[in-house]
Amino acid sequence: MRRYSRAERERAIELYDKCHNVKRVAAELNISRPRVIYSWLYNRYKEPRRTSMHIPEYKVHPDNPKLKALYRCFEMGEPVILVAEEMNINRSQIYRWRISYLQRGYTSLMSKQEKKPASQSEMEKEIADLRKQLAEVQFQLDVMNETFKVLKKDQGVNPKTLTNQEKTAVIDALKDKYKLSCLLKMFQLKKSSYFYQESIKNRPDSYIELRKKIGVLFKENHERYGYRRIHTLLKRDGIIVSEKIVRRLMSEEKLIVKNKRRRKYNSYLGEITPAVPNLLNRNFHASAPNEKWLTDITEFAIENKKVYLSPVIDCFDGMVVTWAIGTRPDSELVNTMLEKAITTLKHGEKPIVHSDRGNHYRWPGWIHLMEDNGLVRSMSKKGCSPDNSACEGFFGRLKNEMFYNRNWNKTTLAEFIKTLDDYIVWYNKERIKNTLGGMSPIEYRQSLGLQV
């Protein structure tokens, strides 16, 4: 059998691209076996083998036997010769269909009848179907856009998952453009439910006075109370209402407690003196005042100045026993705070004083002050803030309610220190805690008959 060079094969393919006749190419190039030209053409147009996860290249067409044959041979892997015998054709015909399909696509396999232009009625029907599809898409798009505009919800939200009240609001925005029946079907909302929502929409608001009261309480407490504490204040005033209603009304009135987090101050400078064990072990419950004290330092940055707060927190009720404020986080700040706290102790009271491993609590001055007054030291593990979480919680509440989301640029140092002092006084005397039965720390102690 004669072997053909690459140049001869390429010349044969080039001629075939012009005339699309294998026999004519074979005669012109003096090739005795035209079948070899089919193999060259097949190797030229052959694509990489596809996995079963891909969509088949030859989609089965019910009215096109040629495409069925190509699908069976080159997708399903049936032998070409068997498919050709079944169709009573030469197998070279199947290869010609293959080459024609790869070159010119599906239209090259269409019969003359299929290539005839569609009749006027068929074209009109197809245009009507396309317009109907376009109208449905536009309808769904309008529903998504109005849902976003009216309810301020994500445009990808499922309209069927909305509440009946929300569905009614969107339908009202679209009912001038689309039929009510279409909108109800789209939202899967019953007609009776829609008209019920319409009827209650015009009713007077039964919570007008409650809204005003909640707004006043929110402002009086410097916008620091969430719905739980507002609910407690209402209960104290004899107003019985569900927490869910308070939460909903505050959400509707946009009464939101602003929150912001920043990196906290860190005073750890290494193991400068031996650390003491963690005696509290995260047990921050105390049966009486002055059993367990917590202390730490937190930082406030205002207009290129920094202020530091060092408090003593009583685990009994979270009351701030005493505190010191300064512009430097040094030993003088914490020692002053501890000396003031010691003066509040009664005879025989020797609380455990828990702190982190900051350098302020490991200098000789702090240690001598503790030992001279019989106080017991306790320390958290290195870098473990949960070991002093009750004190960290006080700092978080303080900053969320008093410091964050306020502009301190024009505030002097003295004004800020006074504001901070006033907040802690308010925290002890007026700020209610649900864990204390809706009372402030001082009110709680007074209710137990304790001297404050």
Tab-separated table of C-alpha atoms in Angstrom:
chain	number	residue	atom	x	y	z
A	1	MET	CA	0.000	0.000	0.000
A	2	ARG	CA	1.412	3.368	-1.044
A	3	ARG	CA	2.429	5.820	1.708
A	4	TYR	CA	1.517	9.481	1.206
A	5	SER	CA	3.572	12.422	2.410
A	6	ARG	CA	2.239	15.162	4.625
A	7	ALA	CA	2.291	17.612	1.711
A	8	GLU	CA	0.115	15.257	-0.365
A	9	ARG	CA	-2.373	14.861	2.490
A	10	GLU	CA	-2.596	18.605	3.033
A	11	ARG	CA	-2.988	19.170	-0.740
A	12	ALA	CA	-5.861	16.656	-0.815
A	13	ILE	CA	-7.628	18.355	2.109
A	14	GLU	CA	-7.154	21.770	0.506
A	15	LEU	CA	-8.739	20.554	-2.752
A	16	TYR	CA	-11.623	18.948	-0.863
A	17	ASP	CA	-12.359	22.243	0.919
A	18	LYS	CA	-12.896	23.790	-2.523
A	19	CYS	CA	-14.982	21.126	-4.279
A	20	HIS	CA	-16.297	18.869	-1.426
A	21	ASN	CA	-15.948	15.836	-3.757
A	22	VAL	CA	-13.645	13.011	-2.636
A	23	LYS	CA	-13.701	11.175	-5.998
A	24	ARG	CA	-12.703	14.317	-7.911
A	25	VAL	CA	-9.805	14.930	-5.469
A	26	ALA	CA	-8.643	11.311	-5.822
A	27	ALA	CA	-8.702	11.511	-9.644
A	28	GLU	CA	-6.827	14.828	-9.706
A	29	LEU	CA	-4.083	13.616	-7.345
A	30	ASN	CA	-3.985	10.090	-8.807
A	31	ILE	CA	-4.991	8.435	-5.518
A	32	SER	CA	-6.239	4.913	-6.214
A	33	ARG	CA	-8.099	4.469	-2.944
A	34	PRO	CA	-10.449	7.432	-2.217
A	35	ARG	CA	-11.240	5.890	1.180
A	36	VAL	CA	-7.919	7.102	2.586
A	37	ILE	CA	-9.005	10.697	1.903
A	38	TYR	CA	-11.935	10.172	4.292
A	39	SER	CA	-9.523	9.090	7.034
A	40	TRP	CA	-7.398	12.225	6.487
A	41	LEU	CA	-10.457	14.436	6.656
A	42	TYR	CA	-11.728	12.652	9.761
A	43	ASN	CA	-8.378	13.050	11.535
A	44	ARG	CA	-8.338	16.706	10.620
A	45	TYR	CA	-11.769	17.549	12.081
A	46	LYS	CA	-11.753	15.056	14.916
A	47	GLU	CA	-12.183	16.720	18.362
A	48	PRO	CA	-10.813	15.493	21.721
A	49	ARG	CA	-12.772	12.635	23.249
A	50	ARG	CA	-15.493	13.941	25.581
A	51	THR	CA	-16.411	12.488	28.934
A	52	SER	CA	-19.905	11.341	29.783
A	53	MET	CA	-20.387	14.495	31.880
A	54	HIS	CA	-20.425	16.700	28.765
A	55	ILE	CA	-23.514	17.387	26.709
A	56	PRO	CA	-23.480	15.147	23.580
A	57	GLU	CA	-22.383	16.935	20.456
A	58	TYR	CA	-25.031	15.249	18.302
A	59	LYS	CA	-28.429	15.899	19.809
A	60	VAL	CA	-30.993	13.347	18.697
A	61	HIS	CA	-33.360	14.940	16.214
A	62	PRO	CA	-36.612	13.023	15.642
A	63	ASP	CA	-36.842	14.035	11.974
A	64	ASN	CA	-33.202	13.742	10.926
A	65	PRO	CA	-31.824	10.191	10.447
A	66	LYS	CA	-28.390	11.557	9.526
A	67	LEU	CA	-27.972	13.188	12.905
A	68	LYS	CA	-29.213	10.018	14.588
A	69	ALA	CA	-26.559	8.001	12.765
A	70	LEU	CA	-23.775	10.425	13.787
A	71	TYR	CA	-24.989	10.347	17.385
A	72	ARG	CA	-24.960	6.524	17.468
A	73	CYS	CA	-21.520	6.215	15.861
A	74	PHE	CA	-19.542	9.070	17.413
A	75	GLU	CA	-21.298	9.537	20.751
A	76	MET	CA	-22.614	6.131	21.711
A	77	GLY	CA	-19.693	4.263	20.131
A	78	GLU	CA	-21.620	1.900	17.832
A	79	PRO	CA	-19.538	0.493	14.911
A	80	VAL	CA	-19.942	2.599	11.765
A	81	ILE	CA	-20.215	-0.454	9.527
A	82	LEU	CA	-23.142	-1.874	11.537
A	83	VAL	CA	-25.030	1.416	11.529
A	84	ALA	CA	-24.424	1.739	7.773
A	85	GLU	CA	-25.733	-1.788	7.116
A	86	GLU	CA	-28.808	-1.090	9.222
A	87	MET	CA	-29.501	2.069	7.193
A	88	ASN	CA	-28.641	0.259	3.921
A	89	ILE	CA	-25.962	2.786	2.955
A	90	ASN	CA	-22.218	2.775	2.423
A	91	ARG	CA	-20.212	3.556	5.566
A	92	SER	CA	-18.299	6.247	3.666
A	93	GLN	CA	-21.591	8.136	3.547
A	94	ILE	CA	-21.600	8.392	7.336
A	95	TYR	CA	-18.060	9.820	7.267
A	96	ARG	CA	-19.183	12.376	4.664
A	97	TRP	CA	-22.018	13.414	6.961
A	98	ARG	CA	-19.487	13.688	9.798
A	99	ILE	CA	-17.151	15.958	7.833
A	100	SER	CA	-20.027	18.061	6.530
A	101	TYR	CA	-21.432	18.484	10.065
A	102	LEU	CA	-18.077	19.567	11.479
A	103	GLN	CA	-17.548	22.055	8.654
A	104	ARG	CA	-20.973	23.622	8.211
A	105	GLY	CA	-23.052	22.493	11.192
A	106	TYR	CA	-26.528	21.033	11.408
A	107	THR	CA	-27.931	22.867	8.396
A	108	SER	CA	-25.663	20.818	6.103
A	109	LEU	CA	-27.577	17.680	7.151
A	110	MET	CA	-31.025	19.163	6.650
A	111	SER	CA	-33.208	17.949	3.826
A	112	LYS	CA	-34.579	20.310	1.191
A	113	GLN	CA	-37.955	20.165	2.898
A	114	GLU	CA	-36.441	21.252	6.224
A	115	LYS	CA	-34.559	24.097	4.519
A	116	LYS	CA	-37.754	25.564	3.122
A	117	PRO	CA	-38.750	28.804	4.872
A	118	ALA	CA	-41.559	28.506	7.404
A	119	SER	CA	-45.000	29.530	6.346
A	120	GLN	CA	-46.489	32.846	7.369
A	121	SER	CA	-48.723	31.247	9.979
A	122	GLU	CA	-45.846	29.304	11.531
A	123	MET	CA	-43.714	32.439	11.713
A	124	GLU	CA	-46.534	34.367	13.330
A	125	LYS	CA	-47.026	31.594	15.859
A	126	GLU	CA	-43.334	31.551	16.675
A	127	ILE	CA	-43.274	35.341	17.072
A	128	ALA	CA	-46.307	35.164	19.356
A	129	ASP	CA	-44.591	32.515	21.500
A	130	LEU	CA	-41.455	34.659	21.757
A	131	ARG	CA	-43.496	37.699	22.752
A	132	LYS	CA	-45.275	35.655	25.404
A	133	GLN	CA	-41.943	34.460	26.816
A	134	LEU	CA	-40.613	38.023	26.795
A	135	ALA	CA	-43.709	39.258	28.639
A	136	GLU	CA	-43.282	36.572	31.314
A	137	VAL	CA	-39.627	37.503	31.799
A	138	GLN	CA	-40.527	41.205	32.023
A	139	PHE	CA	-43.259	40.382	34.532
A	140	GLN	CA	-40.840	38.482	36.778
A	141	LEU	CA	-38.284	41.285	36.458
A	142	ASP	CA	-40.840	43.925	37.483
A	143	VAL	CA	-41.834	41.823	40.499
A	144	MET	CA	-38.200	41.568	41.624
A	145	ASN	CA	-37.577	45.287	41.135
A	146	GLU	CA	-40.702	46.335	43.036
A	147	THR	CA	-39.863	43.901	45.850
A	148	PHE	CA	-36.507	45.632	46.186
A	149	LYS	CA	-38.004	49.141	45.964
A	150	VAL	CA	-40.988	48.657	48.270
A	151	LEU	CA	-39.538	46.253	50.838
A	152	LYS	CA	-35.809	47.065	50.475
A	153	LYS	CA	-35.082	43.362	50.148
A	154	ASP	CA	-32.566	41.526	48.003
A	155	GLN	CA	-33.685	41.250	44.368
A	156	GLY	CA	-33.014	37.510	44.513
A	157	VAL	CA	-35.619	36.935	47.231
A	158	ASN	CA	-38.362	34.421	46.464
A	159	PRO	CA	-41.709	36.333	46.290
A	160	LYS	CA	-43.543	33.263	47.578
A	161	THR	CA	-41.663	33.387	50.902
A	162	LEU	CA	-42.802	36.919	51.770
A	163	THR	CA	-45.442	37.580	54.396
A	164	ASN	CA	-48.981	38.350	53.245
A	165	GLN	CA	-48.538	41.983	54.272
A	166	GLU	CA	-45.347	42.270	52.190
A	167	LYS	CA	-46.963	40.537	49.216
A	168	THR	CA	-49.897	42.954	49.378
A	169	ALA	CA	-47.546	45.954	49.398
A	170	VAL	CA	-45.758	44.743	46.237
A	171	ILE	CA	-49.041	43.831	44.504
A	172	ASP	CA	-50.398	47.347	45.184
A	173	ALA	CA	-47.339	48.797	43.473
A	174	LEU	CA	-47.881	46.630	40.367
A	175	LYS	CA	-51.661	46.288	40.048
A	176	ASP	CA	-51.915	49.297	37.707
A	177	LYS	CA	-49.612	47.545	35.255
A	178	TYR	CA	-50.675	43.889	35.561
A	179	LYS	CA	-53.924	42.063	36.244
A	180	LEU	CA	-54.642	41.312	39.874
A	181	SER	CA	-55.253	37.631	39.107
A	182	CYS	CA	-51.770	37.302	37.554
A	183	LEU	CA	-50.144	38.979	40.537
A	184	LEU	CA	-52.009	36.806	43.052
A	185	LYS	CA	-50.957	33.702	41.144
A	186	MET	CA	-47.346	34.873	41.036
A	187	PHE	CA	-47.213	35.467	44.800
A	188	GLN	CA	-49.407	32.433	45.596
A	189	LEU	CA	-51.710	34.690	47.614
A	190	LYS	CA	-55.407	34.022	48.004
A	191	LYS	CA	-57.792	36.748	46.922
A	192	SER	CA	-59.457	36.802	50.346
A	193	SER	CA	-56.065	37.208	52.062
A	194	TYR	CA	-55.195	40.101	49.770
A	195	PHE	CA	-58.416	41.993	50.496
A	196	TYR	CA	-58.032	41.292	54.220
A	197	GLN	CA	-54.604	42.911	54.177
A	198	GLU	CA	-56.086	45.820	52.233
A	199	SER	CA	-58.800	46.289	54.867
A	200	ILE	CA	-56.470	46.276	57.872
A	201	LYS	CA	-54.015	48.592	56.129
A	202	ASN	CA	-56.392	51.518	56.544
A	203	ARG	CA	-57.123	50.822	60.199
A	204	PRO	CA	-55.761	53.347	62.717
A	205	ASP	CA	-52.499	52.311	64.392
A	206	SER	CA	-53.308	50.894	67.827
A	207	TYR	CA	-49.699	51.390	68.980
A	208	ILE	CA	-49.390	55.157	68.433
A	209	GLU	CA	-49.004	55.971	72.130
A	210	LEU	CA	-46.713	52.994	72.691
A	211	ARG	CA	-44.474	54.124	69.840
A	212	LYS	CA	-44.160	57.560	71.446
A	213	LYS	CA	-43.401	56.055	74.855
A	214	ILE	CA	-40.723	53.756	73.427
A	215	GLY	CA	-39.141	56.695	71.588
A	216	VAL	CA	-39.027	58.758	74.782
A	217	LEU	CA	-37.454	55.921	76.786
A	218	PHE	CA	-34.919	55.316	74.037
A	219	LYS	CA	-33.880	58.991	73.978
A	220	GLU	CA	-33.859	59.348	77.773
A	221	ASN	CA	-31.348	56.512	78.038
A	222	HIS	CA	-29.023	58.037	75.446
A	223	GLU	CA	-30.012	55.524	72.718
A	224	ARG	CA	-28.260	52.766	74.654
A	225	TYR	CA	-31.157	50.373	75.360
A	226	GLY	CA	-32.243	47.546	73.091
A	227	TYR	CA	-35.747	46.108	72.999
A	228	ARG	CA	-35.238	43.889	76.069
A	229	ARG	CA	-34.398	46.769	78.409
A	230	ILE	CA	-37.077	48.980	76.858
A	231	HIS	CA	-39.547	46.161	77.518
A	232	THR	CA	-38.383	46.020	81.148
A	233	LEU	CA	-38.862	49.791	81.548
A	234	LEU	CA	-42.364	49.553	80.090
A	235	LYS	CA	-43.170	46.746	82.511
A	236	ARG	CA	-41.956	48.881	85.413
A	237	ASP	CA	-44.326	51.623	84.257
A	238	GLY	CA	-47.230	49.167	84.250
A	239	ILE	CA	-47.394	48.792	80.446
A	240	ILE	CA	-47.816	45.088	79.659
A	241	VAL	CA	-46.840	44.265	76.089
A	242	SER	CA	-44.974	41.464	74.335
A	243	GLU	CA	-41.219	41.707	73.751
A	244	LYS	CA	-41.840	40.866	70.079
A	245	ILE	CA	-44.095	43.900	69.697
A	246	VAL	CA	-41.463	46.149	71.300
A	247	ARG	CA	-38.814	44.745	68.972
A	248	ARG	CA	-41.048	45.232	65.911
A	249	LEU	CA	-42.001	48.784	66.840
A	250	MET	CA	-38.379	49.743	67.515
A	251	SER	CA	-37.403	48.281	64.154
A	252	GLU	CA	-40.163	50.201	62.364
A	253	GLU	CA	-39.188	53.437	64.135
A	254	LYS	CA	-35.492	52.827	63.346
A	255	LEU	CA	-34.539	52.899	67.049
A	256	ILE	CA	-31.293	50.974	66.702
A	257	VAL	CA	-28.450	50.838	69.220
A	258	LYS	CA	-25.317	51.667	67.254
A	259	ASN	CA	-22.432	49.301	67.648
A	260	LYS	CA	-18.822	49.446	66.597
A	261	ARG	CA	-15.746	47.455	67.556
A	262	ARG	CA	-12.121	48.494	67.701
A	263	ARG	CA	-8.877	46.859	68.690
A	264	LYS	CA	-8.577	46.956	72.454
A	265	TYR	CA	-5.617	48.242	74.440
A	266	ASN	CA	-3.038	45.594	75.432
A	267	SER	CA	-0.736	46.106	78.414
A	268	TYR	CA	1.128	42.782	78.344
A	269	LEU	CA	4.912	43.296	78.407
A	270	GLY	CA	6.114	39.800	79.186
A	271	GLU	CA	6.626	37.708	82.300
A	272	ILE	CA	8.287	40.376	84.451
A	273	THR	CA	7.313	38.677	87.761
A	274	PRO	CA	5.914	35.223	88.546
A	275	ALA	CA	2.212	34.940	87.645
A	276	VAL	CA	-0.350	33.831	90.211
A	277	PRO	CA	-2.967	31.128	89.516
A	278	ASN	CA	-6.428	31.788	88.110
A	279	LEU	CA	-8.546	31.384	91.263
A	280	LEU	CA	-11.836	32.420	89.643
A	281	ASN	CA	-11.529	29.997	86.709
A	282	ARG	CA	-14.275	31.963	84.873
A	283	ASN	CA	-16.703	31.669	87.790
A	284	PHE	CA	-17.886	35.266	88.053
A	285	HIS	CA	-20.797	34.618	90.434
A	286	ALA	CA	-20.606	35.942	93.977
A	287	SER	CA	-23.081	35.468	96.835
A	288	ALA	CA	-22.296	38.803	98.495
A	289	PRO	CA	-20.627	42.127	97.654
A	290	ASN	CA	-16.830	42.412	97.847
A	291	GLU	CA	-16.156	38.683	97.412
A	292	LYS	CA	-14.770	38.851	93.866
A	293	TRP	CA	-13.433	41.927	92.115
A	294	LEU	CA	-12.402	42.279	88.491
A	295	THR	CA	-10.112	44.917	87.056
A	296	ASP	CA	-8.512	45.836	83.749
A	297	ILE	CA	-7.553	48.896	81.685
A	298	THR	CA	-9.271	50.113	78.522
A	299	GLU	CA	-8.277	52.854	76.093
A	300	PHE	CA	-10.221	55.709	74.449
A	301	ALA	CA	-8.733	57.583	71.474
A	302	ILE	CA	-10.092	61.108	70.871
A	303	GLU	CA	-8.526	63.589	68.404
A	304	ASN	CA	-4.881	62.505	68.752
A	305	LYS	CA	-5.282	62.075	72.517
A	306	LYS	CA	-5.768	58.937	74.547
A	307	VAL	CA	-7.626	58.414	77.795
A	308	TYR	CA	-7.382	55.305	79.968
A	309	LEU	CA	-9.961	53.920	82.378
A	310	SER	CA	-9.145	51.511	85.208
A	311	PRO	CA	-12.249	50.282	87.108
A	312	VAL	CA	-13.022	47.682	89.782
A	313	ILE	CA	-16.108	45.585	88.955
A	314	ASP	CA	-17.920	43.655	91.690
A	315	CYS	CA	-19.015	40.198	90.528
A	316	PHE	CA	-22.008	40.296	92.864
A	317	ASP	CA	-24.075	42.669	90.728
A	318	GLY	CA	-21.687	44.200	88.167
A	319	MET	CA	-21.432	47.463	90.072
A	320	VAL	CA	-18.388	49.645	89.389
A	321	VAL	CA	-16.929	49.884	92.919
A	322	THR	CA	-14.494	52.615	91.996
A	323	TRP	CA	-12.516	53.800	89.001
A	324	ALA	CA	-9.577	55.957	87.956
A	325	ILE	CA	-9.185	57.911	84.697
A	326	GLY	CA	-5.883	59.159	83.332
A	327	THR	CA	-3.914	59.927	80.202
A	328	ARG	CA	-1.211	57.321	80.814
A	329	PRO	CA	-1.675	53.583	81.475
A	330	ASP	CA	0.914	53.464	84.235
A	331	SER	CA	1.165	51.972	87.716
A	332	GLU	CA	-0.032	55.230	89.308
A	333	LEU	CA	-3.405	54.848	87.554
A	334	VAL	CA	-4.078	51.294	88.803
A	335	ASN	CA	-2.615	51.894	92.260
A	336	THR	CA	-4.827	54.963	92.743
A	337	MET	CA	-7.850	52.940	91.682
A	338	LEU	CA	-6.989	50.100	94.088
A	339	GLU	CA	-6.376	52.462	97.027
A	340	LYS	CA	-9.825	54.033	96.471
A	341	ALA	CA	-11.423	50.569	96.258
A	342	ILE	CA	-9.786	49.453	99.525
A	343	THR	CA	-11.362	52.385	101.372
A	344	THR	CA	-14.839	51.003	100.520
A	345	LEU	CA	-14.174	47.657	102.261
A	346	LYS	CA	-15.623	46.839	105.651
A	347	HIS	CA	-13.742	45.107	108.421
A	348	GLY	CA	-12.955	41.501	107.509
A	349	GLU	CA	-13.696	41.813	103.772
A	350	LYS	CA	-10.786	40.409	101.730
A	351	PRO	CA	-11.947	40.063	98.124
A	352	ILE	CA	-10.165	38.151	95.364
A	353	VAL	CA	-8.886	40.697	92.851
A	354	HIS	CA	-8.736	39.181	89.371
A	355	SER	CA	-6.821	40.815	86.499
A	356	ASP	CA	-5.078	39.924	83.290
A	357	ARG	CA	-1.284	39.584	83.023
A	358	GLY	CA	-0.662	43.252	82.261
A	359	ASN	CA	2.536	44.807	83.582
A	360	HIS	CA	0.536	47.117	85.912
A	361	TYR	CA	-0.524	44.173	88.044
A	362	ARG	CA	2.962	42.669	88.282
A	363	TRP	CA	4.995	45.636	89.543
A	364	PRO	CA	6.118	45.623	93.199
A	365	GLY	CA	3.873	48.601	94.058
A	366	TRP	CA	0.664	46.716	93.143
A	367	ILE	CA	1.845	43.502	94.782
A	368	HIS	CA	2.777	45.240	98.079
A	369	LEU	CA	-0.560	47.100	98.113
A	370	MET	CA	-2.411	43.809	97.746
A	371	GLU	CA	-0.377	41.996	100.384
A	372	ASP	CA	-0.491	44.840	102.922
A	373	ASN	CA	-4.317	44.852	102.814
A	374	GLY	CA	-4.739	41.071	102.747
A	375	LEU	CA	-6.267	40.973	99.260
A	376	VAL	CA	-5.927	37.812	97.170
A	377	ARG	CA	-4.437	38.024	93.672
A	378	SER	CA	-5.798	36.068	90.704
A	379	MET	CA	-4.732	36.277	87.049
A	380	SER	CA	-6.004	35.132	83.674
A	381	LYS	CA	-4.003	32.925	81.364
A	382	LYS	CA	-1.717	34.665	78.915
A	383	GLY	CA	-3.705	36.222	76.056
A	384	CYS	CA	-6.984	34.631	77.223
A	385	SER	CA	-9.613	37.390	77.404
A	386	PRO	CA	-12.498	34.981	78.291
A	387	ASP	CA	-10.809	34.473	81.674
A	388	ASN	CA	-11.803	38.071	82.444
A	389	SER	CA	-14.909	38.218	80.256
A	390	ALA	CA	-17.157	39.894	82.837
A	391	CYS	CA	-14.857	42.924	82.930
A	392	GLU	CA	-14.452	42.874	79.145
A	393	GLY	CA	-18.244	42.838	78.896
A	394	PHE	CA	-18.458	46.042	80.938
A	395	PHE	CA	-15.971	47.723	78.597
A	396	GLY	CA	-17.981	46.570	75.572
A	397	ARG	CA	-21.231	47.969	76.947
A	398	LEU	CA	-19.554	51.214	77.966
A	399	LYS	CA	-18.053	51.826	74.529
A	400	ASN	CA	-21.142	50.792	72.596
A	401	GLU	CA	-23.430	52.977	74.648
A	402	MET	CA	-21.226	55.967	75.337
A	403	PHE	CA	-18.172	56.129	73.088
A	404	TYR	CA	-18.721	54.596	69.639
A	405	ASN	CA	-20.643	56.321	66.846
A	406	ARG	CA	-20.160	59.762	68.357
A	407	ASN	CA	-17.977	62.579	67.092
A	408	TRP	CA	-15.411	63.511	69.755
A	409	ASN	CA	-13.254	65.748	67.532
A	410	LYS	CA	-14.289	69.000	69.237
A	411	THR	CA	-14.367	67.538	72.745
A	412	THR	CA	-11.690	68.622	75.179
A	413	LEU	CA	-9.934	66.186	77.458
A	414	ALA	CA	-11.696	67.525	80.545
A	415	GLU	CA	-15.107	67.303	78.846
A	416	PHE	CA	-14.517	63.704	77.812
A	417	ILE	CA	-13.386	62.679	81.304
A	418	LYS	CA	-16.519	64.290	82.766
A	419	THR	CA	-18.712	62.453	80.219
A	420	LEU	CA	-17.026	59.191	81.128
A	421	ASP	CA	-17.487	59.878	84.840
A	422	ASP	CA	-21.160	60.718	84.320
A	423	TYR	CA	-21.740	57.517	82.385
A	424	ILE	CA	-20.317	55.298	85.150
A	425	VAL	CA	-22.427	57.111	87.750
A	426	TRP	CA	-25.486	56.599	85.545
A	427	TYR	CA	-24.463	52.946	85.032
A	428	ASN	CA	-24.435	52.328	88.781
A	429	LYS	CA	-27.542	54.322	89.687
A	430	GLU	CA	-29.943	54.160	86.754
A	431	ARG	CA	-28.955	51.660	84.076
A	432	ILE	CA	-31.206	48.631	84.535
A	433	LYS	CA	-30.032	45.040	84.143
A	434	ASN	CA	-32.421	42.217	83.332
A	435	THR	CA	-30.275	39.855	85.400
A	436	LEU	CA	-31.065	42.025	88.436
A	437	GLY	CA	-34.808	41.973	87.827
A	438	GLY	CA	-34.884	45.214	85.863
A	439	MET	CA	-32.998	47.226	88.509
A	440	SER	CA	-29.718	49.092	88.492
A	441	PRO	CA	-26.869	47.796	90.720
A	442	ILE	CA	-27.533	50.413	93.432
A	443	GLU	CA	-31.299	49.799	93.318
A	444	TYR	CA	-30.648	46.072	93.621
A	445	ARG	CA	-28.475	46.499	96.709
A	446	GLN	CA	-31.029	48.833	98.272
A	447	SER	CA	-33.754	46.256	97.640
A	448	LEU	CA	-31.670	43.730	99.633
A	449	GLY	CA	-31.173	46.187	102.491
A	450	LEU	CA	-27.444	46.565	101.816
A	451	GLN	CA	-25.680	49.812	102.591
A	452	VAL	CA	-24.481	51.625	99.478
